[in-house]
Short mmCIF file of C-alpha atoms in Angstrom, two decimals:
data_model
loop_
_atom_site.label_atom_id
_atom_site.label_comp_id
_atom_site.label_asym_id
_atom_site.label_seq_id
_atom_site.Cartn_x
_atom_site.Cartn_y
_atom_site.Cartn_z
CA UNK Z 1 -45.15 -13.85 22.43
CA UNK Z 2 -41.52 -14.51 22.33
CA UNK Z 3 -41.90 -16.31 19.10
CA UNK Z 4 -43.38 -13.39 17.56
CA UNK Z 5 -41.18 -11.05 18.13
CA UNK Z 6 -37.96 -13.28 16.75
CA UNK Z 7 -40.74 -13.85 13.92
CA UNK Z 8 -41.28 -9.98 13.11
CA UNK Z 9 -36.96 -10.06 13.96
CA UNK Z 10 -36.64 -12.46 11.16
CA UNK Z 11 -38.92 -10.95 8.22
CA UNK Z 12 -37.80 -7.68 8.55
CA UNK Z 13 -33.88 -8.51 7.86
CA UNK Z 14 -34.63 -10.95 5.22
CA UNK Z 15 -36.26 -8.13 3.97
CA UNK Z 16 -33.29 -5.15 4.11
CA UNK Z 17 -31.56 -8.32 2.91
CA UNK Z 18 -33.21 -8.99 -0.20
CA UNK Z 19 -33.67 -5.37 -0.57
CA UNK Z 20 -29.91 -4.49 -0.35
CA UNK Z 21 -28.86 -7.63 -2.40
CA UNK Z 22 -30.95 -6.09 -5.13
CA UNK Z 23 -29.53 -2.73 -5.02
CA UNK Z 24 -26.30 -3.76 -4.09
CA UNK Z 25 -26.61 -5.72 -7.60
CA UNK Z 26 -28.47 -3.02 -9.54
CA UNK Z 27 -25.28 -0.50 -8.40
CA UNK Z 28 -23.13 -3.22 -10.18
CA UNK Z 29 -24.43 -3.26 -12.97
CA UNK Z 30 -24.57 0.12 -13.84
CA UNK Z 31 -21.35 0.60 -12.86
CA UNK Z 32 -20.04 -1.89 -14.97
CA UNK Z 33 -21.61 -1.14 -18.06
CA UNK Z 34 -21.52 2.84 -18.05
CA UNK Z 35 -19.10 3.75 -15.34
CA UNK Z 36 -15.92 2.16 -16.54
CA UNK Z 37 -16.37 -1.41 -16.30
CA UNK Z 38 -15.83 -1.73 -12.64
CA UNK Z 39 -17.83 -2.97 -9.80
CA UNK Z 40 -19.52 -0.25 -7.10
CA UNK Z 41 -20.31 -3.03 -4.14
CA UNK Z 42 -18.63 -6.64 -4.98
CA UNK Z 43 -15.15 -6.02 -4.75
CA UNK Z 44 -13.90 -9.59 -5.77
CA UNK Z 45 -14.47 -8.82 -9.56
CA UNK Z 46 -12.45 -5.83 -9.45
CA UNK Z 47 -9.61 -7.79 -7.05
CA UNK Z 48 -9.30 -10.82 -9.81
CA UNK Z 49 -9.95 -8.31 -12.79
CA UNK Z 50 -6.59 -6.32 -11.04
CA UNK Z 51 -4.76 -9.09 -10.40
CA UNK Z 52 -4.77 -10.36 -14.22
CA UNK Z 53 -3.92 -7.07 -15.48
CA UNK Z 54 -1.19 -6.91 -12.47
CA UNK Z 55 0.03 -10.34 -13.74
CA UNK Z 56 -0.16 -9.66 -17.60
CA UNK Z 57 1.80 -6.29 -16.62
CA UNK Z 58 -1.28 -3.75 -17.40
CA UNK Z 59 -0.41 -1.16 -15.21
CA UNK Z 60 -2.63 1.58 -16.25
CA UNK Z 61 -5.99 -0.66 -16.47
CA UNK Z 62 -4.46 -2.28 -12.97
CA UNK Z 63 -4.48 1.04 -11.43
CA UNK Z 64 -8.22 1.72 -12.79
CA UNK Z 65 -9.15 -1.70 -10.58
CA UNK Z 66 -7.24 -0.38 -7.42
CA UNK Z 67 -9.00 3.12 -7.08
CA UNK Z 68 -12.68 1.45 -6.58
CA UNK Z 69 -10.89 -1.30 -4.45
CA UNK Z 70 -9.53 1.60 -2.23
CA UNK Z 71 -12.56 3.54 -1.73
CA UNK Z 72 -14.52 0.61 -0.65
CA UNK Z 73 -11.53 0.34 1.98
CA UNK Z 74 -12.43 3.94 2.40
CA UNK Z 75 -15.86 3.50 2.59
CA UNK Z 76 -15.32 0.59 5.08
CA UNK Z 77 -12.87 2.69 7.37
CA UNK Z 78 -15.63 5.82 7.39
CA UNK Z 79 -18.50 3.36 8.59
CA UNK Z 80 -16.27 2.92 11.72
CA UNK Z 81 -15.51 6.30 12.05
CA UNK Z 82 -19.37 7.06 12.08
CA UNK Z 83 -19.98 4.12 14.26
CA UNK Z 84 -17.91 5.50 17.01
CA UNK Z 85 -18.85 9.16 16.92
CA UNK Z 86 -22.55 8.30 16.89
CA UNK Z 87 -22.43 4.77 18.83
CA UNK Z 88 -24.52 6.55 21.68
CA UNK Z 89 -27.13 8.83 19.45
CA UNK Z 90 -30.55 8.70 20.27
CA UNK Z 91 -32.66 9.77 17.20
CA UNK Z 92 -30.70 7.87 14.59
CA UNK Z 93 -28.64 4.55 14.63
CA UNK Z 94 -25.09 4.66 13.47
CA UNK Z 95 -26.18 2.45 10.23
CA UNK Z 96 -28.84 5.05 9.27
CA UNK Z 97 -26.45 7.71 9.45
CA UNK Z 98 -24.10 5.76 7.02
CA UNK Z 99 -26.86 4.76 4.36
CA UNK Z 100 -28.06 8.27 4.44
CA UNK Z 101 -24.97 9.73 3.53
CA UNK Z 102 -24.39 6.35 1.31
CA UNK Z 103 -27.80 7.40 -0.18
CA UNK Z 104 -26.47 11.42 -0.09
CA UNK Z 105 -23.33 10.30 -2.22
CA UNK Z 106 -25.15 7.75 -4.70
CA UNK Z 107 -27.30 10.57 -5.74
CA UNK Z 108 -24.36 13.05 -6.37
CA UNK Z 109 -22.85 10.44 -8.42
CA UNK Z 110 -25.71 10.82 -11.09
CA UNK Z 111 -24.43 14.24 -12.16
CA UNK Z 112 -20.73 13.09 -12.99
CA UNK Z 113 -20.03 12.67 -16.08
CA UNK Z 114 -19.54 9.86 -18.05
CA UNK Z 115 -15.81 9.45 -18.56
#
């Protein structure tokens, strides 16, 4: 019995695991090739990509590298913010909250622009 259960434990997060891997990637990619050339979820690309410009003295492309470094700070800081006000909630968990709103603001994005 208790084997089961850590069983059923186990597939389901390799699942949300493999499933947020995927988008996590798929979110990269298109916002590398149409949204500026900058990464959405794997910040370490746009931290070396602003450090060379930083080094090589390209302030304005730095600065373009910073912004999506910040909101991902942003983003970061928010999650806690949710995580405290609805630690205690009953219907939803904290993290549901923050990927429907994540999945709220994703879906907004589709209407900006290209720049």
């Amino acid at each position: 019995m208790i084997q089961k259960k850590i069983h059923g434990q186990m597939s389901e997060s390799l699942a949300t695991g493999i499933f947020l891997t995927l988008s996590g990637g798929l979110q990269d990619g298109y916002t590398y090739f149409f949204r500026g050339n900058v990464f959405a979820n794997a910040q370490t690309g746009n931290i070396i990509i602003l450090g060379y410009n930083v080094m090589n003295g390209n302030w304005t492309t730095a600065l373009r590298y910073l912004l999506p470094v910040l909101a991902f700070g942003a983003g970061i800081y928010m999650a806690e913010v949710i995580r405290g006000i609805f630690r205690e909630h009953k219907l939803l968990h904290w993290r549901q909250i923050v990927v429907l709103i994540e999945i709220f603001l994703l879906f907004l994005v589709c209407f900006i622009p290209d720049l």
